[in-house]
Structure formats: C-alpha cells, structure tokens
mmCIF file of C-alpha atoms in Angstrom:
data_model
loop_
_atom_site.group_PDB
_atom_site.id
_atom_site.type_symbol
_atom_site.label_atom_id
_atom_site.label_comp_id
_atom_site.label_asym_id
_atom_site.label_seq_id
_atom_site.Cartn_x
_atom_site.Cartn_y
_atom_site.Cartn_z
ATOM 1 C CA MET Y 1 67.241 19.624 -32.770
ATOM 2 C CA THR Y 2 64.457 19.800 -35.333
ATOM 3 C CA ALA Y 3 62.040 22.596 -36.014
ATOM 4 C CA THR Y 4 58.491 22.590 -37.308
ATOM 5 C CA VAL Y 5 58.183 24.141 -40.763
ATOM 6 C CA HIS Y 6 55.194 26.505 -40.708
ATOM 7 C CA GLN Y 7 53.548 27.228 -44.000
ATOM 8 C CA LEU Y 8 52.251 30.779 -44.537
ATOM 9 C CA ARG Y 9 48.464 30.890 -44.224
ATOM 10 C CA PRO Y 10 46.376 31.980 -47.249
ATOM 11 C CA HIS Y 11 43.951 34.188 -45.337
ATOM 12 C CA ALA Y 12 44.662 37.799 -44.499
ATOM 13 C CA PRO Y 13 46.736 37.983 -41.263
ATOM 14 C CA SER Y 14 46.850 40.808 -38.834
ATOM 15 C CA LEU Y 15 48.853 42.355 -35.987
ATOM 16 C CA GLU Y 16 45.749 42.444 -33.865
ATOM 17 C CA PRO Y 17 46.420 39.129 -32.048
ATOM 18 C CA MET Y 18 49.883 40.395 -31.004
ATOM 19 C CA MET Y 19 48.505 43.769 -30.014
ATOM 20 C CA THR Y 20 45.855 42.124 -27.904
ATOM 21 C CA LEU Y 21 48.309 39.710 -26.297
ATOM 22 C CA VAL Y 22 50.779 42.393 -25.206
ATOM 23 C CA ALA Y 23 48.257 45.200 -24.618
ATOM 24 C CA GLY Y 24 49.054 45.460 -20.893
ATOM 25 C CA ASP Y 25 52.791 45.466 -21.447
ATOM 26 C CA LEU Y 26 52.439 47.953 -24.365
ATOM 27 C CA ASN Y 27 50.566 50.356 -22.086
ATOM 28 C CA ALA Y 28 53.531 50.287 -19.752
ATOM 29 C CA VAL Y 29 55.895 50.887 -22.692
ATOM 30 C CA ASN Y 30 53.720 53.820 -23.881
ATOM 31 C CA ALA Y 31 53.871 55.341 -20.420
ATOM 32 C CA VAL Y 32 57.693 55.245 -20.492
ATOM 33 C CA ILE Y 33 57.675 56.753 -24.030
ATOM 34 C CA LEU Y 34 55.365 59.566 -22.950
ATOM 35 C CA ASP Y 35 57.432 60.289 -19.833
ATOM 36 C CA ARG Y 36 60.785 60.236 -21.588
ATOM 37 C CA MET Y 37 59.846 62.346 -24.562
ATOM 38 C CA GLN Y 38 59.038 65.241 -22.236
ATOM 39 C CA SER Y 39 61.342 68.253 -22.043
ATOM 40 C CA GLN Y 40 61.330 71.798 -20.741
ATOM 41 C CA ILE Y 41 61.826 72.818 -24.334
ATOM 42 C CA PRO Y 42 58.212 72.647 -25.677
ATOM 43 C CA LEU Y 43 59.193 72.054 -29.287
ATOM 44 C CA ILE Y 44 60.764 68.645 -28.337
ATOM 45 C CA PRO Y 45 57.661 66.808 -27.083
ATOM 46 C CA GLU Y 46 55.524 68.615 -29.722
ATOM 47 C CA LEU Y 47 57.639 67.389 -32.678
ATOM 48 C CA ALA Y 48 58.403 63.989 -31.137
ATOM 49 C CA GLY Y 49 54.760 63.438 -30.352
ATOM 50 C CA HIS Y 50 53.769 64.254 -33.931
ATOM 51 C CA LEU Y 51 55.597 61.167 -35.119
ATOM 52 C CA ILE Y 52 55.353 58.903 -32.090
ATOM 53 C CA ALA Y 53 51.508 59.374 -31.922
ATOM 54 C CA GLY Y 54 51.208 59.476 -35.704
ATOM 55 C CA GLY Y 55 49.557 56.095 -36.257
ATOM 56 C CA GLY Y 56 52.595 53.737 -36.112
ATOM 57 C CA LYS Y 57 51.830 50.185 -35.008
ATOM 58 C CA ARG Y 58 54.709 50.024 -32.515
ATOM 59 C CA MET Y 59 55.742 46.782 -34.281
ATOM 60 C CA ARG Y 60 59.312 46.797 -33.000
ATOM 61 C CA PRO Y 61 58.517 47.208 -29.315
ATOM 62 C CA MET Y 62 55.710 44.768 -29.715
ATOM 63 C CA LEU Y 63 58.216 42.219 -31.002
ATOM 64 C CA THR Y 64 60.300 42.793 -27.850
ATOM 65 C CA LEU Y 65 57.218 42.123 -25.724
ATOM 66 C CA ALA Y 66 56.005 39.129 -27.670
ATOM 67 C CA SER Y 67 59.528 37.612 -27.781
ATOM 68 C CA ALA Y 68 59.798 37.895 -24.009
ATOM 69 C CA ARG Y 69 56.445 36.113 -23.596
ATOM 70 C CA ALA Y 70 57.442 33.420 -26.053
ATOM 71 C CA ILE Y 71 60.402 32.502 -23.949
ATOM 72 C CA GLY Y 72 58.559 32.745 -20.635
ATOM 73 C CA TYR Y 73 59.926 35.993 -19.203
ATOM 74 C CA THR Y 74 57.636 37.438 -16.507
ATOM 75 C CA GLY Y 75 59.585 40.540 -15.396
ATOM 76 C CA THR Y 76 59.300 44.150 -16.438
ATOM 77 C CA ARG Y 77 62.771 45.140 -17.568
ATOM 78 C CA HIS Y 78 61.738 44.788 -21.172
ATOM 79 C CA HIS Y 79 59.243 47.637 -20.896
ATOM 80 C CA ARG Y 80 61.909 50.318 -20.768
ATOM 81 C CA LEU Y 81 63.967 48.543 -23.378
ATOM 82 C CA ALA Y 82 61.054 48.325 -25.714
ATOM 83 C CA ALA Y 83 60.644 52.089 -25.298
ATOM 84 C CA ALA Y 84 64.329 52.481 -26.092
ATOM 85 C CA VAL Y 85 63.778 50.495 -29.265
ATOM 86 C CA GLU Y 86 60.927 52.755 -30.285
ATOM 87 C CA PHE Y 87 62.989 55.878 -29.590
ATOM 88 C CA ILE Y 88 65.786 54.535 -31.848
ATOM 89 C CA HIS Y 89 63.250 53.795 -34.590
ATOM 90 C CA THR Y 90 61.581 57.226 -34.264
ATOM 91 C CA ALA Y 91 64.913 59.048 -34.364
ATOM 92 C CA THR Y 92 65.983 57.227 -37.542
ATOM 93 C CA LEU Y 93 62.650 58.156 -39.161
ATOM 94 C CA LEU Y 94 63.090 61.813 -38.350
ATOM 95 C CA HIS Y 95 66.635 61.761 -39.800
ATOM 96 C CA ASP Y 96 65.513 59.691 -42.859
ATOM 97 C CA ASP Y 97 62.768 62.150 -43.759
ATOM 98 C CA VAL Y 98 65.329 64.975 -43.772
ATOM 99 C CA VAL Y 99 67.797 63.030 -45.826
ATOM 100 C CA ASP Y 100 65.070 61.874 -48.314
ATOM 101 C CA GLY Y 101 63.276 65.173 -48.411
ATOM 102 C CA SER Y 102 60.043 63.321 -47.656
ATOM 103 C CA ASP Y 103 56.803 65.239 -47.116
ATOM 104 C CA LEU Y 104 54.453 62.477 -46.097
ATOM 105 C CA ARG Y 105 54.628 59.674 -43.560
ATOM 106 C CA ARG Y 106 51.748 57.495 -42.478
ATOM 107 C CA GLY Y 107 49.473 59.780 -44.397
ATOM 108 C CA ARG Y 108 50.520 62.924 -42.498
ATOM 109 C CA ARG Y 109 52.959 65.670 -43.197
ATOM 110 C CA THR Y 110 56.458 64.876 -41.999
ATOM 111 C CA ALA Y 111 58.029 66.769 -39.067
ATOM 112 C CA ASN Y 112 60.668 68.311 -41.336
ATOM 113 C CA ILE Y 113 57.943 69.868 -43.468
ATOM 114 C CA ILE Y 114 56.149 71.384 -40.469
ATOM 115 C CA TRP Y 115 59.061 72.301 -38.235
ATOM 116 C CA GLY Y 116 62.003 72.335 -40.665
ATOM 117 C CA ASN Y 117 65.073 70.152 -41.107
ATOM 118 C CA PRO Y 118 67.181 71.517 -38.234
ATOM 119 C CA ALA Y 119 64.495 70.835 -35.633
ATOM 120 C CA SER Y 120 63.831 67.378 -36.944
ATOM 121 C CA VAL Y 121 67.528 66.378 -36.771
ATOM 122 C CA LEU Y 122 67.953 67.781 -33.319
ATOM 123 C CA VAL Y 123 64.845 66.167 -31.891
ATOM 124 C CA GLY Y 124 66.013 62.881 -33.419
ATOM 125 C CA ASP Y 125 69.263 63.342 -31.578
ATOM 126 C CA PHE Y 126 67.311 63.910 -28.366
ATOM 127 C CA LEU Y 127 65.407 60.697 -28.831
ATOM 128 C CA PHE Y 128 68.597 58.760 -29.514
ATOM 129 C CA SER Y 129 69.991 60.171 -26.231
ATOM 130 C CA ARG Y 130 66.799 59.133 -24.319
ATOM 131 C CA SER Y 131 67.149 55.626 -25.724
ATOM 132 C CA PHE Y 132 70.692 55.360 -24.390
ATOM 133 C CA GLU Y 133 69.550 56.607 -20.989
ATOM 134 C CA LEU Y 134 67.056 53.769 -20.853
ATOM 135 C CA MET Y 135 69.679 51.241 -21.849
ATOM 136 C CA VAL Y 136 72.074 52.479 -19.171
ATOM 137 C CA GLU Y 137 69.295 52.402 -16.540
ATOM 138 C CA ASP Y 138 68.687 48.756 -17.359
ATOM 139 C CA GLY Y 139 72.207 47.994 -16.181
ATOM 140 C CA SER Y 140 73.008 45.190 -18.676
ATOM 141 C CA LEU Y 141 76.215 45.723 -20.654
ATOM 142 C CA LYS Y 142 75.029 43.004 -22.986
ATOM 143 C CA VAL Y 143 71.779 44.853 -23.735
ATOM 144 C CA LEU Y 144 73.751 48.066 -24.135
ATOM 145 C CA LYS Y 145 76.085 46.368 -26.609
ATOM 146 C CA ILE Y 146 73.239 44.842 -28.676
ATOM 147 C CA LEU Y 147 71.204 48.075 -28.968
ATOM 148 C CA SER Y 148 74.155 50.452 -29.413
ATOM 149 C CA ASN Y 149 75.584 48.174 -32.097
ATOM 150 C CA ALA Y 150 72.196 48.172 -33.827
ATOM 151 C CA SER Y 151 72.139 51.984 -33.761
ATOM 152 C CA ALA Y 152 75.614 52.120 -35.333
ATOM 153 C CA VAL Y 153 74.666 49.540 -38.007
ATOM 154 C CA ILE Y 154 71.497 51.506 -38.864
ATOM 155 C CA ALA Y 155 73.599 54.639 -39.401
ATOM 156 C CA GLU Y 156 76.033 52.686 -41.528
ATOM 157 C CA GLY Y 157 73.149 51.362 -43.611
ATOM 158 C CA GLU Y 158 71.772 54.861 -44.141
ATOM 159 C CA VAL Y 159 75.138 56.126 -45.293
ATOM 160 C CA ASN Y 160 75.581 53.106 -47.529
ATOM 161 C CA GLN Y 161 72.216 53.890 -49.056
ATOM 162 C CA LEU Y 162 73.099 57.533 -49.447
ATOM 163 C CA THR Y 163 76.299 56.727 -51.290
ATOM 164 C CA ALA Y 164 74.377 54.305 -53.524
ATOM 165 C CA ALA Y 165 71.645 56.758 -54.406
ATOM 166 C CA ARG Y 166 71.072 57.429 -58.074
ATOM 167 C CA ARG Y 167 73.526 54.621 -59.070
ATOM 168 C CA VAL Y 168 71.927 52.368 -61.619
ATOM 169 C CA ASP Y 169 74.747 49.866 -61.181
ATOM 170 C CA LEU Y 170 73.819 48.931 -57.646
ATOM 171 C CA GLY Y 171 73.685 45.161 -57.353
ATOM 172 C CA GLU Y 172 71.339 42.930 -55.353
ATOM 173 C CA ASP Y 173 74.049 41.984 -52.845
ATOM 174 C CA ARG Y 174 74.731 45.573 -51.867
ATOM 175 C CA TYR Y 175 70.987 46.306 -51.761
ATOM 176 C CA LEU Y 176 70.525 43.413 -49.265
ATOM 177 C CA ASP Y 177 73.449 44.754 -47.227
ATOM 178 C CA ILE Y 178 71.662 48.123 -47.053
ATOM 179 C CA ILE Y 179 68.318 46.856 -45.931
ATOM 180 C CA GLY Y 180 69.891 44.328 -43.669
ATOM 181 C CA ALA Y 181 71.497 47.255 -41.869
ATOM 182 C CA LYS Y 182 68.991 50.068 -42.033
ATOM 183 C CA THR Y 183 65.864 48.016 -41.376
ATOM 184 C CA ALA Y 184 66.613 44.490 -40.199
ATOM 185 C CA ALA Y 185 69.209 45.292 -37.557
ATOM 186 C CA LEU Y 186 66.703 46.910 -35.263
ATOM 187 C CA PHE Y 187 64.161 44.179 -35.758
ATOM 188 C CA ALA Y 188 66.893 41.683 -34.764
ATOM 189 C CA ALA Y 189 67.989 43.664 -31.717
ATOM 190 C CA ALA Y 190 64.432 44.240 -30.511
ATOM 191 C CA CYS Y 191 63.765 40.548 -30.437
ATOM 192 C CA ARG Y 192 67.207 39.455 -29.127
ATOM 193 C CA ILE Y 193 67.172 41.675 -26.036
ATOM 194 C CA ALA Y 194 64.161 39.719 -24.755
ATOM 195 C CA ALA Y 195 66.312 36.623 -24.409
ATOM 196 C CA VAL Y 196 69.035 38.646 -22.625
ATOM 197 C CA VAL Y 197 66.705 40.069 -19.945
ATOM 198 C CA ALA Y 198 65.198 36.572 -19.509
ATOM 199 C CA GLU Y 199 68.774 35.191 -19.051
ATOM 200 C CA ARG Y 200 68.122 32.515 -21.654
ATOM 201 C CA PRO Y 201 70.848 30.523 -23.412
ATOM 202 C CA GLU Y 202 72.677 32.103 -26.347
ATOM 203 C CA ALA Y 203 70.866 29.713 -28.670
ATOM 204 C CA ASP Y 204 67.620 31.426 -27.844
ATOM 205 C CA GLU Y 205 69.302 34.883 -28.318
ATOM 206 C CA LEU Y 206 70.470 33.852 -31.764
ATOM 207 C CA ALA Y 207 67.100 32.282 -32.693
ATOM 208 C CA LEU Y 208 65.240 35.525 -31.809
ATOM 209 C CA ASP Y 209 67.921 37.574 -33.600
ATOM 210 C CA ALA Y 210 67.497 35.462 -36.739
ATOM 211 C CA PHE Y 211 63.685 35.769 -36.445
ATOM 212 C CA GLY Y 212 63.859 39.574 -36.231
ATOM 213 C CA ARG Y 213 66.525 39.936 -38.909
ATOM 214 C CA ASN Y 214 64.693 37.804 -41.501
ATOM 215 C CA LEU Y 215 61.395 39.484 -40.652
ATOM 216 C CA GLY Y 216 62.952 42.906 -41.109
ATOM 217 C CA ILE Y 217 64.360 41.948 -44.536
ATOM 218 C CA ALA Y 218 60.981 40.604 -45.579
ATOM 219 C CA PHE Y 219 59.305 43.732 -44.278
ATOM 220 C CA GLN Y 220 61.542 46.044 -46.303
ATOM 221 C CA LEU Y 221 61.298 43.980 -49.483
ATOM 222 C CA VAL Y 222 57.504 44.275 -49.319
ATOM 223 C CA ASP Y 223 57.774 48.044 -48.739
ATOM 224 C CA ASP Y 224 59.939 48.368 -51.783
ATOM 225 C CA ALA Y 225 57.636 46.330 -53.937
ATOM 226 C CA ILE Y 226 54.416 48.076 -52.993
ATOM 227 C CA ASP Y 227 56.000 51.433 -53.822
ATOM 228 C CA TYR Y 228 55.239 50.358 -57.391
ATOM 229 C CA THR Y 229 51.840 48.778 -56.734
ATOM 230 C CA SER Y 230 50.075 50.788 -54.053
ATOM 231 C CA ASP Y 231 49.003 54.274 -52.912
ATOM 232 C CA ALA Y 232 49.379 56.637 -49.956
ATOM 233 C CA GLY Y 233 46.445 54.968 -48.186
ATOM 234 C CA THR Y 234 48.286 51.636 -48.032
ATOM 235 C CA MET Y 235 51.858 52.836 -47.693
ATOM 236 C CA GLY Y 236 51.497 55.995 -45.647
ATOM 237 C CA LYS Y 237 53.529 57.667 -48.352
ATOM 238 C CA ASP Y 238 52.955 58.544 -51.986
ATOM 239 C CA ALA Y 239 53.310 55.645 -54.469
ATOM 240 C CA GLY Y 240 56.421 56.234 -56.498
ATOM 241 C CA ASP Y 241 58.425 58.091 -53.772
ATOM 242 C CA ASP Y 242 61.275 55.680 -54.084
ATOM 243 C CA PHE Y 243 61.202 56.037 -57.906
ATOM 244 C CA ARG Y 244 61.264 59.849 -57.734
ATOM 245 C CA GLU Y 245 64.135 59.733 -55.209
ATOM 246 C CA GLY Y 246 66.212 57.614 -57.546
ATOM 247 C CA LYS Y 247 66.391 54.640 -55.167
ATOM 248 C CA MET Y 248 67.652 51.394 -56.610
ATOM 249 C CA THR Y 249 65.354 49.092 -54.735
ATOM 250 C CA LEU Y 250 65.150 45.376 -55.647
ATOM 251 C CA PRO Y 251 62.213 45.795 -58.108
ATOM 252 C CA VAL Y 252 64.334 48.302 -60.044
ATOM 253 C CA ILE Y 253 67.454 46.207 -59.855
ATOM 254 C CA LEU Y 254 65.636 43.219 -61.295
ATOM 255 C CA ALA Y 255 63.705 45.157 -63.906
ATOM 256 C CA HIS Y 256 66.958 46.903 -65.042
ATOM 257 C CA ALA Y 257 68.832 43.589 -65.311
ATOM 258 C CA ARG Y 258 66.055 41.934 -67.307
ATOM 259 C CA GLY Y 259 65.142 44.809 -69.639
ATOM 260 C CA GLY Y 260 66.376 45.504 -73.102
ATOM 261 C CA ASP Y 261 68.642 48.380 -74.070
ATOM 262 C CA ASP Y 262 65.794 50.902 -74.250
ATOM 263 C CA ASP Y 263 64.569 49.779 -70.829
ATOM 264 C CA ARG Y 264 67.995 50.120 -69.265
ATOM 265 C CA ARG Y 265 68.382 53.573 -70.789
ATOM 266 C CA PHE Y 266 65.084 54.543 -69.189
ATOM 267 C CA TRP Y 267 66.130 53.245 -65.834
ATOM 268 C CA LYS Y 268 69.444 55.114 -66.004
ATOM 269 C CA ASP Y 269 67.658 58.349 -66.804
ATOM 270 C CA ALA Y 270 65.078 57.733 -64.069
ATOM 271 C CA VAL Y 271 67.586 56.824 -61.397
ATOM 272 C CA GLU Y 272 69.683 59.831 -62.249
ATOM 273 C CA GLY Y 273 66.681 62.141 -61.936
ATOM 274 C CA ARG Y 274 65.945 62.919 -65.602
ATOM 275 C CA ARG Y 275 62.638 60.895 -65.770
ATOM 276 C CA ALA Y 276 60.569 61.647 -62.648
ATOM 277 C CA GLY Y 277 57.121 62.730 -64.010
ATOM 278 C CA ASP Y 278 53.841 60.840 -63.589
ATOM 279 C CA ALA Y 279 54.059 59.366 -67.055
ATOM 280 C CA ASP Y 280 57.615 58.181 -66.289
ATOM 281 C CA PHE Y 281 56.414 56.524 -63.083
ATOM 282 C CA ALA Y 282 53.573 54.852 -64.985
ATOM 283 C CA HIS Y 283 56.165 53.474 -67.461
ATOM 284 C CA ALA Y 284 58.293 52.267 -64.593
ATOM 285 C CA VAL Y 285 55.306 50.414 -63.157
ATOM 286 C CA GLU Y 286 54.731 48.771 -66.453
ATOM 287 C CA LEU Y 287 58.387 47.674 -66.683
ATOM 288 C CA VAL Y 288 58.551 46.180 -63.181
ATOM 289 C CA ARG Y 289 55.347 44.235 -63.903
ATOM 290 C CA ARG Y 290 56.410 43.059 -67.381
ATOM 291 C CA THR Y 291 59.726 41.734 -66.106
ATOM 292 C CA ARG Y 292 58.029 40.163 -63.031
ATOM 293 C CA ALA Y 293 60.347 42.215 -60.838
ATOM 294 C CA VAL Y 294 57.622 42.907 -58.230
ATOM 295 C CA ASP Y 295 56.520 39.259 -58.228
ATOM 296 C CA ASP Y 296 60.054 38.066 -57.672
ATOM 297 C CA THR Y 297 60.695 40.698 -54.984
ATOM 298 C CA LEU Y 298 57.644 39.455 -53.126
ATOM 299 C CA ALA Y 299 58.791 35.864 -53.630
ATOM 300 C CA ARG Y 300 62.033 36.750 -51.902
ATOM 301 C CA ALA Y 301 60.065 38.411 -49.133
ATOM 302 C CA ARG Y 302 58.132 35.139 -48.582
ATOM 303 C CA HIS Y 303 61.437 33.322 -48.499
ATOM 304 C CA TYR Y 304 62.834 35.519 -45.748
ATOM 305 C CA GLY Y 305 59.529 35.360 -43.953
ATOM 306 C CA GLN Y 306 59.649 31.570 -43.934
ATOM 307 C CA ARG Y 307 63.254 31.779 -42.595
ATOM 308 C CA ALA Y 308 62.010 34.002 -39.757
ATOM 309 C CA ILE Y 309 59.307 31.487 -38.820
ATOM 310 C CA ASP Y 310 61.736 28.584 -39.013
ATOM 311 C CA ALA Y 311 64.156 30.364 -36.709
ATOM 312 C CA ILE Y 312 61.729 30.107 -33.786
ATOM 313 C CA GLY Y 313 60.475 26.627 -34.718
ATOM 314 C CA HIS Y 314 62.162 25.141 -31.664
ATOM 315 C CA LEU Y 315 60.418 27.357 -29.134
ATOM 316 C CA PRO Y 316 57.600 25.610 -27.274
ATOM 317 C CA PRO Y 317 54.038 26.254 -28.602
ATOM 318 C CA SER Y 318 52.432 29.340 -27.092
ATOM 319 C CA LYS Y 319 50.041 32.117 -27.920
ATOM 320 C CA ALA Y 320 53.031 34.497 -28.101
ATOM 321 C CA LYS Y 321 54.780 32.294 -30.705
ATOM 322 C CA GLU Y 322 51.554 32.128 -32.765
ATOM 323 C CA THR Y 323 51.269 35.935 -32.844
ATOM 324 C CA MET Y 324 54.977 36.210 -33.881
ATOM 325 C CA VAL Y 325 54.265 33.863 -36.827
ATOM 326 C CA GLU Y 326 51.225 35.914 -37.768
ATOM 327 C CA ALA Y 327 53.271 39.084 -37.601
ATOM 328 C CA VAL Y 328 55.569 37.592 -40.300
ATOM 329 C CA GLU Y 329 52.483 36.691 -42.341
ATOM 330 C CA PHE Y 330 51.186 40.253 -41.907
ATOM 331 C CA ALA Y 331 54.440 41.812 -43.059
ATOM 332 C CA VAL Y 332 54.343 39.784 -46.281
ATOM 333 C CA ALA Y 333 50.622 40.044 -46.889
ATOM 334 C CA ARG Y 334 50.613 43.853 -46.929
ATOM 335 C CA ALA Y 335 51.438 43.708 -50.651
ATOM 336 C CA TYR Y 336 48.257 41.740 -51.510
#
C-alpha cells in the first residue's frame, strides 16, 4: 500500500472548511453537550458553561465528526461520543487550571479564579462522569476501552508533568512522553472511535489513531513555542505563562542544552522560580531565539504534522479528508 505525500501549503489555513463541513453534526453534538451539562445544582451548568461556551473551537469533537465522514460513516452514534470527547477535554482543562494556578484561558478569567479551586475540581469530576455515561450508552466495549484508556493516559501525563515541574534536567524524550499523554492521547482517541462506530478494519482505526496522535503532538509543540513568541490575543493566555510556571517545554530544553554556562545558570534559576519577572522573560525570549530553539521546535511540529497527513494518505479522496489535512496545517500555522 502506498500513500500520497501531501506538502504543507504556504497560505494561511483555517478550521473553517471543517467547521462548515460538519456544521450539522456539530449542532447535534452541541445539543448533547447542552443537555448533559445540566444539573439540579445550578453551579454545575453555570461553571461548566463558562468554559464550554468560552470560545473553544471544538477541535477534538470536530475531528471525530470529520474522521467519520472521511471513512464514509452515515450514522449518528458519533454525536454522543464526540460530546463525550469534549467533556473529557473540558474536565482536564478545569483540573489543569487548578494545578497550574492559571487565571486566564481563551482571553477570559478561568473558572477557578471566579468560583474557586474546589468547585472547579468537582465540576471537572462531574463532566468526566457525564462522559462515561455517554460511552456506556453507546454500548460498545471497544469505544469504552479507547476513551477510558485515553482518560487514564491523560491523567498519567499530567502527573508526569507535575513531577517534572521546575526540573531543569528534563530531557526531550520525557517531554515528548508528557505531551504524547496529556495532549495527543485524546486527539488520537477522538479520531479512532470514528472507525470503531463505522465498523471499519483495524488498519483504519490505527491510521486515524496515528493521524490524531501526530496532530496532537504538533499542536502542543506549537503551543509551547508561541508561549515565547505571542500574546494573550493569540494564545488565549498570557505570553510567558509556561516560563513563569517553571515548565520545561521543548524551547527551554533546547535553549538550555545549547547555551553557555551563564545561560544554563539563568535557566536553572528561572525554572526553579528565582527569575520570573518581565525582564527575565524578555531575556528568556532572547535566549530561545538566539539558540534557534523556537525555530527547531516549530520544525519538529511540522514533522509531526506531516506524519499526521501521511497517516491518512491511503484514505480515498474526499472533502472530509481535505479538511483534516487543513486542520493539521492550521495547527502548525498558528505560530506564524
């Protein structure tokens, strides 16, 4: 079997073609989300709605919907499962913001800042529970296995990241393990379940899994790079948040490895929380640029993006497949 190698286009890509293609399905997914986030406890839909309606692109559920179209599925089971994917994602965001002490997401105050950490954690638990209800209602043990495993892997990735926090000796391999778990696992599961509900061969399952996994890694690499190159209007969070939280993302790992003794001492102090001011962040930006750490992080993102595109090269041509390719291009192009 051969696959067509698709070269990333030079013009600015967008998620709009995918959003347009799956608009009808996404309306059905949103209806499920709205229904299942309700509770007799008013704080639950209020807090959940703050994040769910807070400007997110619904990228993960859209990938479920587009993947289903790309392999010719015409049923509706994937609507509830796409909602389950979004609930898992939202729950992890609520928990992440508590762990990271974040105060801004998508340009808005985080739920933990408005309602407090306990409420954010508990509503995240509620959304996880709702996601599992939707999985069970679908009735497929295979779907349940894929999504429940992804949930466990995400949690492992977050714990791995927590134990690696403020450790300047974090290596690139462990960093990739962390983002492969905490970000890419859900992208992979979101795509793979489409092949399960469509009852397609395992080869298609694995292809969609590889597409989502490589897209997820590329997506996170770009996020980590633009923390040193962008602003809140682009990122939905303040530039330098990762720096101030002492996160050893790939730009820092590369800059630390390539710098001189003074640079490495700076990074050690910064990662351990002793250099967190605006002037320190400006110096960090200069170091990652001077060592080409951002450029090389984005080069790796393009590499994983190409791997994602190649993974679905064998699928027949379709509008859905085209929008999936453009979604990869969009994920990488956000940094430019």
